[in-house]
Short mmCIF file of C-alpha atoms and ligand atoms in Angstrom, two decimals:
data_model
loop_
_atom_site.label_atom_id
_atom_site.label_comp_id
_atom_site.label_asym_id
_atom_site.label_seq_id
_atom_site.Cartn_x
_atom_site.Cartn_y
_atom_site.Cartn_z
CA MET A 1 -259.23 -121.97 157.03
CA ALA A 2 -257.30 -119.22 158.78
CA LYS A 3 -253.52 -119.48 158.66
CA SER A 4 -251.57 -118.65 161.79
CA GLN A 5 -248.41 -119.29 163.72
CA GLU A 6 -247.69 -119.21 167.41
CA MET A 7 -245.56 -116.34 168.71
CA HIS A 8 -244.11 -115.34 172.06
CA ARG A 9 -244.12 -112.05 173.86
CA ALA A 10 -240.70 -110.60 174.56
CA ARG A 11 -239.66 -107.08 175.60
CA MET A 12 -242.21 -104.34 175.98
CA PHE A 13 -241.68 -100.59 175.66
CA PHE A 14 -243.74 -97.66 176.85
CA GLY A 15 -242.85 -94.32 175.33
CA GLN A 16 -244.01 -90.94 174.22
CA LEU A 17 -243.50 -89.14 170.97
CA GLU A 18 -242.32 -85.59 170.63
CA HIS A 19 -244.70 -82.72 169.88
CA GLY A 20 -244.59 -81.71 166.21
CA LYS A 21 -243.02 -84.93 164.89
CA ASP A 22 -244.43 -87.20 162.21
CA LEU A 23 -246.27 -90.06 163.95
CA PHE A 24 -245.56 -92.74 161.34
CA ASP A 25 -241.90 -91.79 160.87
CA GLU A 26 -241.31 -91.76 164.62
CA LEU A 27 -242.78 -95.25 165.09
CA LYS A 28 -240.67 -96.51 162.20
CA GLU A 29 -237.54 -94.91 163.64
CA PHE A 30 -238.29 -96.43 167.04
CA THR A 31 -238.47 -99.95 165.61
CA THR A 32 -235.21 -99.45 163.71
CA LYS A 33 -233.42 -98.01 166.74
CA HIS A 34 -234.46 -100.92 168.97
CA GLY A 35 -234.10 -103.63 166.33
CA VAL A 36 -237.76 -104.63 166.54
CA ARG A 37 -238.58 -107.01 163.69
CA MET A 38 -241.95 -108.27 164.91
CA GLY A 39 -244.34 -106.69 167.33
CA LEU A 40 -247.56 -104.95 168.19
CA VAL A 41 -248.01 -101.19 168.43
CA PHE A 42 -250.67 -99.37 170.42
CA ALA A 43 -251.04 -95.65 170.98
CA ILE A 44 -253.36 -92.95 172.24
CA GLY A 45 -252.93 -89.20 172.27
CA ALA A 46 -253.69 -86.35 169.92
CA VAL A 47 -252.59 -85.10 166.51
CA GLN A 48 -252.39 -81.61 165.03
CA LYS A 49 -253.37 -82.94 161.61
CA ALA A 50 -253.55 -86.33 159.96
CA CYS A 51 -253.00 -88.17 156.72
CA ILE A 52 -254.83 -91.47 156.43
CA GLY A 53 -255.26 -93.95 153.64
CA TYR A 54 -258.17 -95.97 152.31
CA TYR A 55 -257.41 -98.95 150.08
CA ASN A 56 -259.52 -98.84 146.94
CA GLN A 57 -260.20 -102.52 146.33
CA GLN A 58 -261.22 -102.02 142.69
CA LYS A 59 -258.20 -99.96 141.71
CA LYS A 60 -255.92 -101.82 144.13
CA GLU A 61 -254.34 -98.63 145.33
CA TYR A 62 -254.39 -96.39 148.38
CA GLN A 63 -256.27 -93.11 148.32
CA PHE A 64 -254.95 -90.67 150.91
CA GLN A 65 -256.72 -87.81 152.60
CA THR A 66 -255.29 -85.06 154.76
CA ILE A 67 -257.44 -83.85 157.63
CA ASP A 68 -256.08 -80.52 158.72
CA LYS A 69 -257.44 -80.12 162.24
CA PRO A 70 -256.59 -81.18 165.80
CA MET A 71 -258.01 -84.56 166.75
CA GLU A 72 -257.74 -87.16 169.49
CA ILE A 73 -256.07 -90.47 168.71
CA THR A 74 -258.82 -92.58 170.20
CA SER A 75 -257.06 -95.70 168.97
CA LEU A 76 -253.93 -96.62 167.07
CA LEU A 77 -253.37 -100.30 166.53
CA GLY A 78 -250.68 -101.82 164.40
CA ASN A 79 -248.09 -104.47 163.86
CA ILE A 80 -244.45 -104.73 162.91
CA SER A 81 -243.21 -107.39 160.53
CA MET A 82 -240.66 -107.79 157.78
CA LYS A 83 -240.92 -106.54 154.23
CA ASP A 84 -237.95 -106.69 151.87
CA ASP A 85 -235.60 -107.42 154.81
CA GLU A 86 -236.71 -104.28 156.62
CA ALA A 87 -239.06 -103.93 159.57
CA MET A 88 -242.34 -102.40 158.45
CA VAL A 89 -244.86 -100.68 160.70
CA HIS A 90 -248.46 -101.18 159.59
CA ALA A 91 -250.91 -99.20 161.69
CA HIS A 92 -254.49 -98.03 161.56
CA VAL A 93 -255.86 -95.08 163.48
CA THR A 94 -259.23 -93.86 164.64
CA LEU A 95 -259.32 -90.11 165.28
CA ALA A 96 -262.02 -88.03 166.93
CA ASP A 97 -262.72 -84.32 166.41
CA GLU A 98 -264.10 -81.83 168.94
CA ASP A 99 -267.66 -83.02 168.33
CA GLY A 100 -266.67 -86.64 168.88
CA ASN A 101 -267.02 -87.54 165.22
CA VAL A 102 -264.50 -90.15 164.18
CA VAL A 103 -262.58 -90.88 161.02
CA GLY A 104 -260.15 -93.67 160.54
CA GLY A 105 -257.83 -95.45 158.19
CA HIS A 106 -254.36 -96.60 157.33
CA LEU A 107 -251.77 -94.41 159.09
CA ALA A 108 -249.63 -92.52 156.62
CA GLU A 109 -246.79 -90.02 156.75
CA GLY A 110 -248.08 -86.50 157.32
CA THR A 111 -249.80 -87.17 160.65
CA ILE A 112 -248.33 -84.71 163.10
CA VAL A 113 -248.11 -85.46 166.82
CA PHE A 114 -249.59 -83.12 169.40
CA ALA A 115 -248.95 -85.64 172.18
CA CYS A 116 -248.70 -89.41 171.96
CA GLU A 117 -248.21 -92.27 174.41
CA PHE A 118 -247.29 -95.52 172.73
CA THR A 119 -246.64 -99.12 173.65
CA VAL A 120 -244.63 -101.59 171.60
CA GLN A 121 -244.88 -105.27 172.45
CA VAL A 122 -241.95 -107.11 170.88
CA ILE A 123 -242.82 -110.55 169.57
CA GLU A 124 -240.46 -113.45 168.94
CA GLY A 125 -240.92 -116.48 166.74
CA ASN A 126 -240.54 -117.31 163.05
CA LEU A 127 -240.20 -113.96 161.32
CA LEU A 128 -243.35 -112.81 159.59
CA ARG A 129 -242.51 -111.61 156.10
CA ARG A 130 -244.70 -109.68 153.71
CA GLU A 131 -245.00 -110.58 150.06
CA HIS A 132 -247.05 -109.23 147.21
CA ASP A 133 -250.49 -110.86 147.06
CA GLU A 134 -252.01 -111.10 143.55
CA THR A 135 -255.62 -111.28 144.72
CA THR A 136 -255.61 -108.10 146.79
CA GLY A 137 -252.61 -106.22 145.40
CA LEU A 138 -251.39 -105.79 148.98
CA SER A 139 -248.21 -106.93 150.73
CA LEU A 140 -249.54 -109.65 153.01
CA TRP A 141 -247.90 -112.08 155.40
CA LYS A 142 -246.47 -115.18 153.78
CA MET A 143 -247.60 -118.05 156.00
ZN1 ZN B 201 -253.46 -100.71 156.39
#
């Protein structure tokens, strides 16, 4: 059965990221600056290039690919929770090229902003903490 816990919405931010900055690093810095320890992240916009990860379930490790071309951020969806007493941003992106073809994956450092509008919904409740999960090799929520 699915495990869950009830949370409550708190503050909400709307913002935009600076041209030429690293998308992942900027979201991380935003959460640190505002003391966000749990939340939801949404964004749309465009990138100059991207680095996205795919988790190889056999090898239990991420494989990263760099896509060196301008693309639309058709969707960025993520969450913020605690890992090793630090807030961690975990986000996935779907990106579209000029022909409308999409690629997607785990957002990694190396994704450079062209323009980006983001929303962070701060959540309050029992802090969600990530711990190493033997079965998947991932850091998953301890519930
Ligand atoms: Zn991921």
